Amino acid sequence: MDFYQRKELAMSTVRNLFIVAIIIVVLFPVLYIVSMSFNPTGSLGADLLPERFSLDHWRYILGLPYRDALNGEWQTSSFPILTWLFNSIKVSLITSFMMLVLSTTSAYALSRFQFKGRESSIIVLMVVQMFPSIMALVAFYLMLDFIGQYVPALGTDSHWGLILVYLGGTPFNIWLIKGYFDTIPKSMEESAIIDGCTPFQAFYKILLPMCAPILAVVGLLTFISTFADFIVPSILLKSQENLTFAVGIQLFIAEGFSGRWGQFAAACILGALPISLVFFSIHRYIISGLAAGGVKE
Amino acid sequence: MKKFEWRYLFVGLINVAIIAFAWLAALQGVAWISLVSVVLLAIFDVVFLLKRGYPYRYLFPGLVTFLVFMVFPILFTISIGFTNLGTGHMLSFDVAKNILLSERFVPVGSPVYELQVGETVHSYEIFLTEEQVEKKFWGSIEKTSGDFSINLQAFDHNLSDFSAERNISLLSKRRVYQLMSFLKKLELVLPGGENLYYSGISKFSAVKSRYMEHKEKRDVLVDLQSGEEFYPDMDEGVYKGKGEFLSPGFSVSVGFKNFMRLFSDSKIAGPFLKVFIWTFVWALFTVVLTFAVGMILALMLNKDTMKFRFLYRMLLIIPYSIPFFISVLIFKGLMNKDFGAFNEILMSWFAIKIPWLEHSMWAKVSCLVVNLWLGFPYMLLVLTGILQSIPADVYEAAKIDGAGRWTTFWKITLPMIMSAVAPLLVGTFAFNFNNFVGIYLLTGGLPPMEGAATPVGDTDILISYTYRLAFEGGSGQDFGLASAISIIIFVIIAVLTLINFRLSGVIKKKDA
């Protein structure tokens, strides 16, 4: 091994150590939370490595009977944590599905037809998609409050009202999907139409299956961002059993930080794991999508 | 045979549903909603029934939701910014006036009747007792009756015998309390013709209207108890008498007053300026820090010689894959001053404690640190993609020319990726400008600013300040001021968007 090779080896070791050190620092909160969720002490400031392994916190958040840390009695949690998770999944699923229906059809019109107002629609969509909807919070609240006086199922404290607010955010997705449609040659649909398909059949029997990857990505991205949204449900939802996971878990921990730390840790993992997995399954597409759109949401 | 067209069934059903909805809205007295729905329905019918409307059929559903739940709320927010809408000023003038006109009072000396309510399967039974002269009355009303007027008759039986005889179950105070909204609508007519109204828990009295509209002066209210006149103040949105004003007030247009308050009212303008500056500092520092860290890591992991670079990259991206709200709440626990893991470690290693979230400067640093943790993986991801698009021979050429690593980065790599990176940086800036979760869930905007007239803290950014003004109660909700700040955010974001379109060159292309 000559001097040059040895220098290279030393440099590479240093680089690896540096990166590993950074990874440890970066992953510290994650590891800590995993450890906390199995630590029976469960208060803020417990040791990083638990002395005993316990599933009590997991039983707590899953609504199973658990042994109370203080008096040793068996009891069940009074917080509907699983309901919150279910609410979030329900709202996110419905939002993603309806978002796909609304944005694929609109994108199809903008990509495949020539009609009056097409150019200006494209410009309006492009400009408006840059405004995050949270800037119109006050209006959303007052609108749904008003609607709720007549149709309670669409008002504040309702999941459908929340979903409607999210559906206003179609432009960004129309934009993404239209971009993808534009890259697919028209010839396939055209020949199908000549063979007797209606344009609508050509749309959903030929074009949509060809675009499955982008549709999956848009659907999952919508799912993630809806699931992770805090601000809109925090102003719209009120009753405990209606809350989404984000709002519920924030209330749960804001009321008693030190005592509920272990249960909170378990709940965090339960809520984050599915989202994390979804994210890693599509993160390659996210890079290109984000690079085009510029922002996360 | 002609194929059955599902389209007509679909259009028909939508028509029935929307017309029913418009009808209901009109019955409820919100005519503008029925008008808007009928107009939208007409457009819908044209689009879905005429051949020429074909392309619009695909556009229509997405466009309508976008208009109703995006464009309209934005315009609505802008209009609220020019009103005093908020606690005490939530109602329109007419509604507030009618509420005042329906207010009643019990004249001094008029008899008070104690209420007892009984229930049968079909009816409510009302029993009244006048305490001083021991007079009793009874009346009955069908549960399903839409009429709320009951004629009472004198009653001289024993109440418990009478109710047992007729299968009437007497209700507890608690149940009576639950019926309050129903009881409030009742008008009980005594045999002598005098009307009694609900006048307090379990009490009915002969009440009188408190206010009356002035006979000559329109919209002026006269207090029948004191004779005082109240004039509507259309600048402040309240009825004003001599020094007194009536509640509820109403919402009025206040022109640019909300903006004037933001810039000249010393108790609001000072904190607002601080929040404004911190919002820019926060967004800018976040962009610079995440970019720097993301860039260093991306460059290090871009070397082919690094063995586990894919694994390393995956591990480093983990923070980005966790929903932000969860990570931020975890950090809030870790940064707890007395019990948090950070201070535990600092205590055992260096015997110091840092007030991560309590002290103004540390709270700002904490926000930036947490946001760096949340945001650098995004930069790492995107920069890796961009760096890989640089052809390798460029670097080889630089090496041959004798350029060092440092020179190569500043003179070659950075300029080459800048056109791709610049719009991303502006986009990240815009995102963090409104990064509510990154601030609110960590510090709640705290620590509070001293001497401020509104709820505001040292780490508040514009969007969290807006949220607290509108929804955090405490000193009341101020939708007008909150919307005025939203308008300012709109303008800033619009400028950033324009810059971004310029940078990414979208605006030059005619049809993007």
PDB file of C-alpha atoms in Angstrom, chain A residues 11 15-16 18-20 22-23 26-30 32-33 44-45 102 105-106 108-110 113 115-116 118-119 122 124-128 130-132 134-143 146 150 164 167-168 170-171 175 178 199-200 203 227-228 230-231 234-235 245-246 249-250 253 257 261 264 268 271-272 275-276 279-280 283 287 290-291 294-297, chain B residues 28 30 33 54-56 58-59 61-62 65-66 68-70 72-74 76-77 80 85 90 297 300-301 303 305-306 312 314-326 329-334 336 339 341-342 344-345 373 376 378 381-382 405 424 427-428 431 434 436-437 440-441 463 467 470-471 479 482-483 486 489-490 493-494 497 500-501 506 511-512:
ATOM      1  CA  MET A  11      -9.866  10.091   4.137  1.00  0.00           C
ATOM      2  CA  ARG A  15     -15.789  10.604   5.750  1.00  0.00           C
ATOM      3  CA  ASN A  16     -17.648   7.458   6.769  1.00  0.00           C
ATOM      4  CA  PHE A  18     -18.488  11.747   9.884  1.00  0.00           C
ATOM      5  CA  ILE A  19     -21.598  10.562   8.053  1.00  0.00           C
ATOM      6  CA  VAL A  20     -22.294   7.882  10.647  1.00  0.00           C
ATOM      7  CA  ILE A  22     -24.468  12.706  11.616  1.00  0.00           C
ATOM      8  CA  ILE A  23     -26.845   9.808  11.126  1.00  0.00           C
ATOM      9  CA  VAL A  26     -30.290  12.794  13.156  1.00  0.00           C
ATOM     10  CA  LEU A  27     -31.871   9.534  14.219  1.00  0.00           C
ATOM     11  CA  PHE A  28     -31.544  10.185  17.946  1.00  0.00           C
ATOM     12  CA  PRO A  29     -35.134  11.475  18.382  1.00  0.00           C
ATOM     13  CA  VAL A  30     -36.501   8.516  16.426  1.00  0.00           C
ATOM     14  CA  TYR A  32     -35.432   7.705  21.647  1.00  0.00           C
ATOM     15  CA  ILE A  33     -39.156   7.584  20.870  1.00  0.00           C
ATOM     16  CA  LEU A  44     -40.355  12.604  30.300  1.00  0.00           C
ATOM     17  CA  GLY A  45     -36.705  12.198  31.282  1.00  0.00           C
ATOM     18  CA  LEU A 102     -61.686  15.762  -9.964  1.00  0.00           C
ATOM     19  CA  THR A 105     -60.986  14.738 -15.492  1.00  0.00           C
ATOM     20  CA  SER A 106     -59.924  18.387 -15.420  1.00  0.00           C
ATOM     21  CA  TYR A 108     -57.875  15.456 -19.405  1.00  0.00           C
ATOM     22  CA  ALA A 109     -59.881  18.439 -20.640  1.00  0.00           C
ATOM     23  CA  LEU A 110     -56.892  20.747 -20.447  1.00  0.00           C
ATOM     24  CA  PHE A 113     -59.329  19.378 -25.963  1.00  0.00           C
ATOM     25  CA  PHE A 115     -61.866  25.074 -26.231  1.00  0.00           C
ATOM     26  CA  LYS A 116     -62.510  28.648 -25.301  1.00  0.00           C
ATOM     27  CA  ARG A 118     -58.372  26.856 -22.032  1.00  0.00           C
ATOM     28  CA  GLU A 119     -55.331  29.121 -21.978  1.00  0.00           C
ATOM     29  CA  ILE A 122     -54.218  27.061 -17.309  1.00  0.00           C
ATOM     30  CA  VAL A 124     -55.252  30.788 -13.353  1.00  0.00           C
ATOM     31  CA  LEU A 125     -54.533  27.255 -12.119  1.00  0.00           C
ATOM     32  CA  MET A 126     -50.814  27.848 -12.310  1.00  0.00           C
ATOM     33  CA  VAL A 127     -50.985  31.022 -10.272  1.00  0.00           C
ATOM     34  CA  VAL A 128     -53.513  29.877  -7.680  1.00  0.00           C
ATOM     35  CA  MET A 130     -48.959  28.544  -5.341  1.00  0.00           C
ATOM     36  CA  PHE A 131     -51.208  29.897  -2.600  1.00  0.00           C
ATOM     37  CA  PRO A 132     -51.521  27.501   0.317  1.00  0.00           C
ATOM     38  CA  ILE A 134     -54.340  27.960   4.977  1.00  0.00           C
ATOM     39  CA  MET A 135     -54.246  31.654   4.121  1.00  0.00           C
ATOM     40  CA  ALA A 136     -58.034  31.570   3.750  1.00  0.00           C
ATOM     41  CA  LEU A 137     -58.561  29.952   7.162  1.00  0.00           C
ATOM     42  CA  VAL A 138     -60.975  32.574   8.436  1.00  0.00           C
ATOM     43  CA  ALA A 139     -63.111  32.209   5.335  1.00  0.00           C
ATOM     44  CA  PHE A 140     -63.181  28.407   5.568  1.00  0.00           C
ATOM     45  CA  TYR A 141     -64.284  28.579   9.159  1.00  0.00           C
ATOM     46  CA  LEU A 142     -67.047  31.106   8.513  1.00  0.00           C
ATOM     47  CA  MET A 143     -68.222  29.335   5.336  1.00  0.00           C
ATOM     48  CA  PHE A 146     -72.712  29.061   7.797  1.00  0.00           C
ATOM     49  CA  TYR A 150     -78.541  24.351   7.302  1.00  0.00           C
ATOM     50  CA  LEU A 164     -64.635  19.766   0.933  1.00  0.00           C
ATOM     51  CA  LEU A 167     -60.887  19.417  -2.392  1.00  0.00           C
ATOM     52  CA  GLY A 168     -60.323  23.105  -3.096  1.00  0.00           C
ATOM     53  CA  THR A 170     -57.065  20.470  -6.861  1.00  0.00           C
ATOM     54  CA  PRO A 171     -54.977  22.906  -8.981  1.00  0.00           C
ATOM     55  CA  TRP A 175     -51.115  20.651 -12.936  1.00  0.00           C
ATOM     56  CA  LYS A 178     -51.810  17.386 -16.999  1.00  0.00           C
ATOM     57  CA  PRO A 199     -63.927   9.959 -25.755  1.00  0.00           C
ATOM     58  CA  PHE A 200     -64.925   9.124 -22.197  1.00  0.00           C
ATOM     59  CA  PHE A 203     -60.172   8.353 -21.267  1.00  0.00           C
ATOM     60  CA  PHE A 227     -53.010  12.935   7.023  1.00  0.00           C
ATOM     61  CA  ALA A 228     -50.264  15.311   8.132  1.00  0.00           C
ATOM     62  CA  PHE A 230     -52.909  20.062  11.423  1.00  0.00           C
ATOM     63  CA  ILE A 231     -54.211  23.572  10.923  1.00  0.00           C
ATOM     64  CA  SER A 234     -57.742  22.154  14.325  1.00  0.00           C
ATOM     65  CA  ILE A 235     -60.086  25.039  13.523  1.00  0.00           C
ATOM     66  CA  PHE A 245     -54.941  12.044  14.574  1.00  0.00           C
ATOM     67  CA  ALA A 246     -52.908  15.261  14.289  1.00  0.00           C
ATOM     68  CA  ILE A 249     -52.554  13.689  19.571  1.00  0.00           C
ATOM     69  CA  GLN A 250     -51.638  17.341  20.027  1.00  0.00           C
ATOM     70  CA  ILE A 253     -49.907  15.617  24.840  1.00  0.00           C
ATOM     71  CA  PHE A 257     -46.689  16.312  28.787  1.00  0.00           C
ATOM     72  CA  TRP A 261     -44.794  10.640  27.339  1.00  0.00           C
ATOM     73  CA  PHE A 264     -47.475   9.498  23.258  1.00  0.00           C
ATOM     74  CA  CYS A 268     -46.378   8.598  17.355  1.00  0.00           C
ATOM     75  CA  GLY A 271     -49.250   7.181  13.271  1.00  0.00           C
ATOM     76  CA  ALA A 272     -45.886   7.701  11.596  1.00  0.00           C
ATOM     77  CA  ILE A 275     -46.969   7.261   6.403  1.00  0.00           C
ATOM     78  CA  SER A 276     -43.255   6.601   6.472  1.00  0.00           C
ATOM     79  CA  PHE A 279     -43.316   7.796   1.628  1.00  0.00           C
ATOM     80  CA  PHE A 280     -40.435   5.420   0.995  1.00  0.00           C
ATOM     81  CA  HIS A 283     -39.957   8.855  -2.717  1.00  0.00           C
ATOM     82  CA  ILE A 287     -38.256  14.076  -5.944  1.00  0.00           C
ATOM     83  CA  LEU A 290     -41.275  18.247  -5.949  1.00  0.00           C
ATOM     84  CA  ALA A 291     -38.590  19.445  -8.270  1.00  0.00           C
ATOM     85  CA  GLY A 294     -41.120  23.425  -5.725  1.00  0.00           C
ATOM     86  CA  VAL A 295     -42.857  22.916  -2.396  1.00  0.00           C
ATOM     87  CA  LYS A 296     -43.828  19.976  -0.306  1.00  0.00           C
ATOM     88  CA  GLU A 297     -47.554  20.462  -0.110  1.00  0.00           C
TER      89      GLU A 297
ATOM     90  CA  GLN B  28     -84.478  29.486   4.843  1.00  0.00           C
ATOM     91  CA  VAL B  30     -80.718  32.773   2.017  1.00  0.00           C
ATOM     92  CA  ILE B  33     -77.316  30.782  -2.277  1.00  0.00           C
ATOM     93  CA  TYR B  54     -68.321  18.456 -24.375  1.00  0.00           C
ATOM     94  CA  PRO B  55     -64.789  19.474 -23.317  1.00  0.00           C
ATOM     95  CA  TYR B  56     -66.192  21.455 -20.409  1.00  0.00           C
ATOM     96  CA  TYR B  58     -64.435  17.128 -17.873  1.00  0.00           C
ATOM     97  CA  LEU B  59     -63.407  20.507 -16.579  1.00  0.00           C
ATOM     98  CA  PRO B  61     -66.478  19.294 -11.536  1.00  0.00           C
ATOM     99  CA  GLY B  62     -62.875  20.174 -10.762  1.00  0.00           C
ATOM    100  CA  THR B  65     -64.852  22.765  -6.372  1.00  0.00           C
ATOM    101  CA  PHE B  66     -61.791  24.875  -7.088  1.00  0.00           C
ATOM    102  CA  VAL B  68     -66.085  27.346  -4.398  1.00  0.00           C
ATOM    103  CA  PHE B  69     -63.404  26.125  -2.020  1.00  0.00           C
ATOM    104  CA  MET B  70     -60.360  28.045  -3.172  1.00  0.00           C
ATOM    105  CA  PHE B  72     -64.215  32.151  -3.199  1.00  0.00           C
ATOM    106  CA  PRO B  73     -62.538  31.702   0.231  1.00  0.00           C
ATOM    107  CA  ILE B  74     -59.595  33.807  -0.908  1.00  0.00           C
ATOM    108  CA  PHE B  76     -63.997  36.236   1.046  1.00  0.00           C
ATOM    109  CA  THR B  77     -60.912  36.551   3.264  1.00  0.00           C
ATOM    110  CA  ILE B  80     -63.296  40.326   5.689  1.00  0.00           C
ATOM    111  CA  LEU B  85     -65.856  41.028  11.980  1.00  0.00           C
ATOM    112  CA  MET B  90     -70.367  38.642  14.229  1.00  0.00           C
ATOM    113  CA  LEU B 297     -24.291  15.694   2.575  1.00  0.00           C
ATOM    114  CA  MET B 300     -20.306  13.599   0.241  1.00  0.00           C
ATOM    115  CA  LEU B 301     -22.780  10.911  -0.686  1.00  0.00           C
ATOM    116  CA  LYS B 303     -18.906   9.969  -4.446  1.00  0.00           C
ATOM    117  CA  THR B 305     -16.137   5.502  -3.668  1.00  0.00           C
ATOM    118  CA  MET B 306     -18.445   5.675  -0.688  1.00  0.00           C
ATOM    119  CA  TYR B 312     -26.724   6.310   4.414  1.00  0.00           C
ATOM    120  CA  MET B 314     -32.063   6.249   3.182  1.00  0.00           C
ATOM    121  CA  LEU B 315     -31.300   6.680   6.881  1.00  0.00           C
ATOM    122  CA  LEU B 316     -30.845  10.429   6.464  1.00  0.00           C
ATOM    123  CA  ILE B 317     -34.190  10.766   4.694  1.00  0.00           C
ATOM    124  CA  ILE B 318     -36.115   9.181   7.567  1.00  0.00           C
ATOM    125  CA  PRO B 319     -36.910  12.530   9.282  1.00  0.00           C
ATOM    126  CA  TYR B 320     -38.618  13.735   6.107  1.00  0.00           C
ATOM    127  CA  SER B 321     -40.798  10.643   5.910  1.00  0.00           C
ATOM    128  CA  ILE B 322     -42.369  11.254   9.329  1.00  0.00           C
ATOM    129  CA  PRO B 323     -45.366  13.608   9.347  1.00  0.00           C
ATOM    130  CA  PHE B 324     -44.108  17.008  10.480  1.00  0.00           C
ATOM    131  CA  PHE B 325     -46.614  17.391  13.281  1.00  0.00           C
ATOM    132  CA  ILE B 326     -45.364  14.209  14.947  1.00  0.00           C
ATOM    133  CA  LEU B 329     -44.303  17.384  19.023  1.00  0.00           C
ATOM    134  CA  ILE B 330     -41.514  14.912  19.806  1.00  0.00           C
ATOM    135  CA  PHE B 331     -39.004  17.765  19.792  1.00  0.00           C
ATOM    136  CA  LYS B 332     -41.250  19.730  22.080  1.00  0.00           C
ATOM    137  CA  GLY B 333     -40.845  16.932  24.602  1.00  0.00           C
ATOM    138  CA  LEU B 334     -37.120  16.556  24.042  1.00  0.00           C
ATOM    139  CA  ASN B 336     -38.628  20.478  27.766  1.00  0.00           C
ATOM    140  CA  PHE B 339     -37.447  16.830  32.045  1.00  0.00           C
ATOM    141  CA  ALA B 341     -33.793  14.475  27.075  1.00  0.00           C
ATOM    142  CA  PHE B 342     -31.636  17.315  25.692  1.00  0.00           C
ATOM    143  CA  GLU B 344     -30.800  15.626  30.806  1.00  0.00           C
ATOM    144  CA  ILE B 345     -27.822  14.942  28.563  1.00  0.00           C
ATOM    145  CA  TRP B 373     -33.852  18.583  11.107  1.00  0.00           C
ATOM    146  CA  PHE B 376     -32.468  19.120   5.213  1.00  0.00           C
ATOM    147  CA  TYR B 378     -35.634  17.344   1.238  1.00  0.00           C
ATOM    148  CA  LEU B 381     -33.006  14.342  -1.971  1.00  0.00           C
ATOM    149  CA  VAL B 382     -33.443  17.044  -4.544  1.00  0.00           C
ATOM    150  CA  ARG B 405     -12.199  20.550  -4.847  1.00  0.00           C
ATOM    151  CA  LEU B 424     -36.528  25.377  -5.396  1.00  0.00           C
ATOM    152  CA  GLY B 427     -40.315  27.655  -3.228  1.00  0.00           C
ATOM    153  CA  THR B 428     -38.816  26.475   0.066  1.00  0.00           C
ATOM    154  CA  PHE B 431     -43.291  27.192   2.109  1.00  0.00           C
ATOM    155  CA  ASN B 434     -46.215  29.864   6.039  1.00  0.00           C
ATOM    156  CA  PHE B 436     -47.399  26.993  10.738  1.00  0.00           C
ATOM    157  CA  VAL B 437     -46.694  23.554  12.215  1.00  0.00           C
ATOM    158  CA  TYR B 440     -47.065  26.662  16.493  1.00  0.00           C
ATOM    159  CA  LEU B 441     -46.690  23.056  17.618  1.00  0.00           C
ATOM    160  CA  ILE B 463     -49.488  32.811   9.743  1.00  0.00           C
ATOM    161  CA  TYR B 467     -54.293  31.905  13.585  1.00  0.00           C
ATOM    162  CA  ALA B 470     -58.715  34.476  14.772  1.00  0.00           C
ATOM    163  CA  PHE B 471     -59.005  31.244  16.724  1.00  0.00           C
ATOM    164  CA  PHE B 479     -61.364  38.013  12.189  1.00  0.00           C
ATOM    165  CA  ALA B 482     -56.492  38.359  11.051  1.00  0.00           C
ATOM    166  CA  SER B 483     -57.780  38.667   7.480  1.00  0.00           C
ATOM    167  CA  SER B 486     -53.708  37.279   5.481  1.00  0.00           C
ATOM    168  CA  ILE B 489     -49.272  37.368   3.272  1.00  0.00           C
ATOM    169  CA  PHE B 490     -51.113  36.968  -0.052  1.00  0.00           C
ATOM    170  CA  ILE B 493     -46.564  35.091  -1.660  1.00  0.00           C
ATOM    171  CA  ALA B 494     -47.786  36.524  -4.960  1.00  0.00           C
ATOM    172  CA  THR B 497     -44.560  33.300  -7.032  1.00  0.00           C
ATOM    173  CA  ASN B 500     -40.303  31.893  -9.085  1.00  0.00           C
ATOM    174  CA  PHE B 501     -42.053  31.803 -12.446  1.00  0.00           C
ATOM    175  CA  VAL B 506     -42.526  29.094 -16.935  1.00  0.00           C
ATOM    176  CA  ASP B 511     -48.303  27.144 -23.197  1.00  0.00           C
ATOM    177  CA  ALA B 512     -46.567  25.416 -20.335  1.00  0.00           C
TER     178      ALA B 512
END
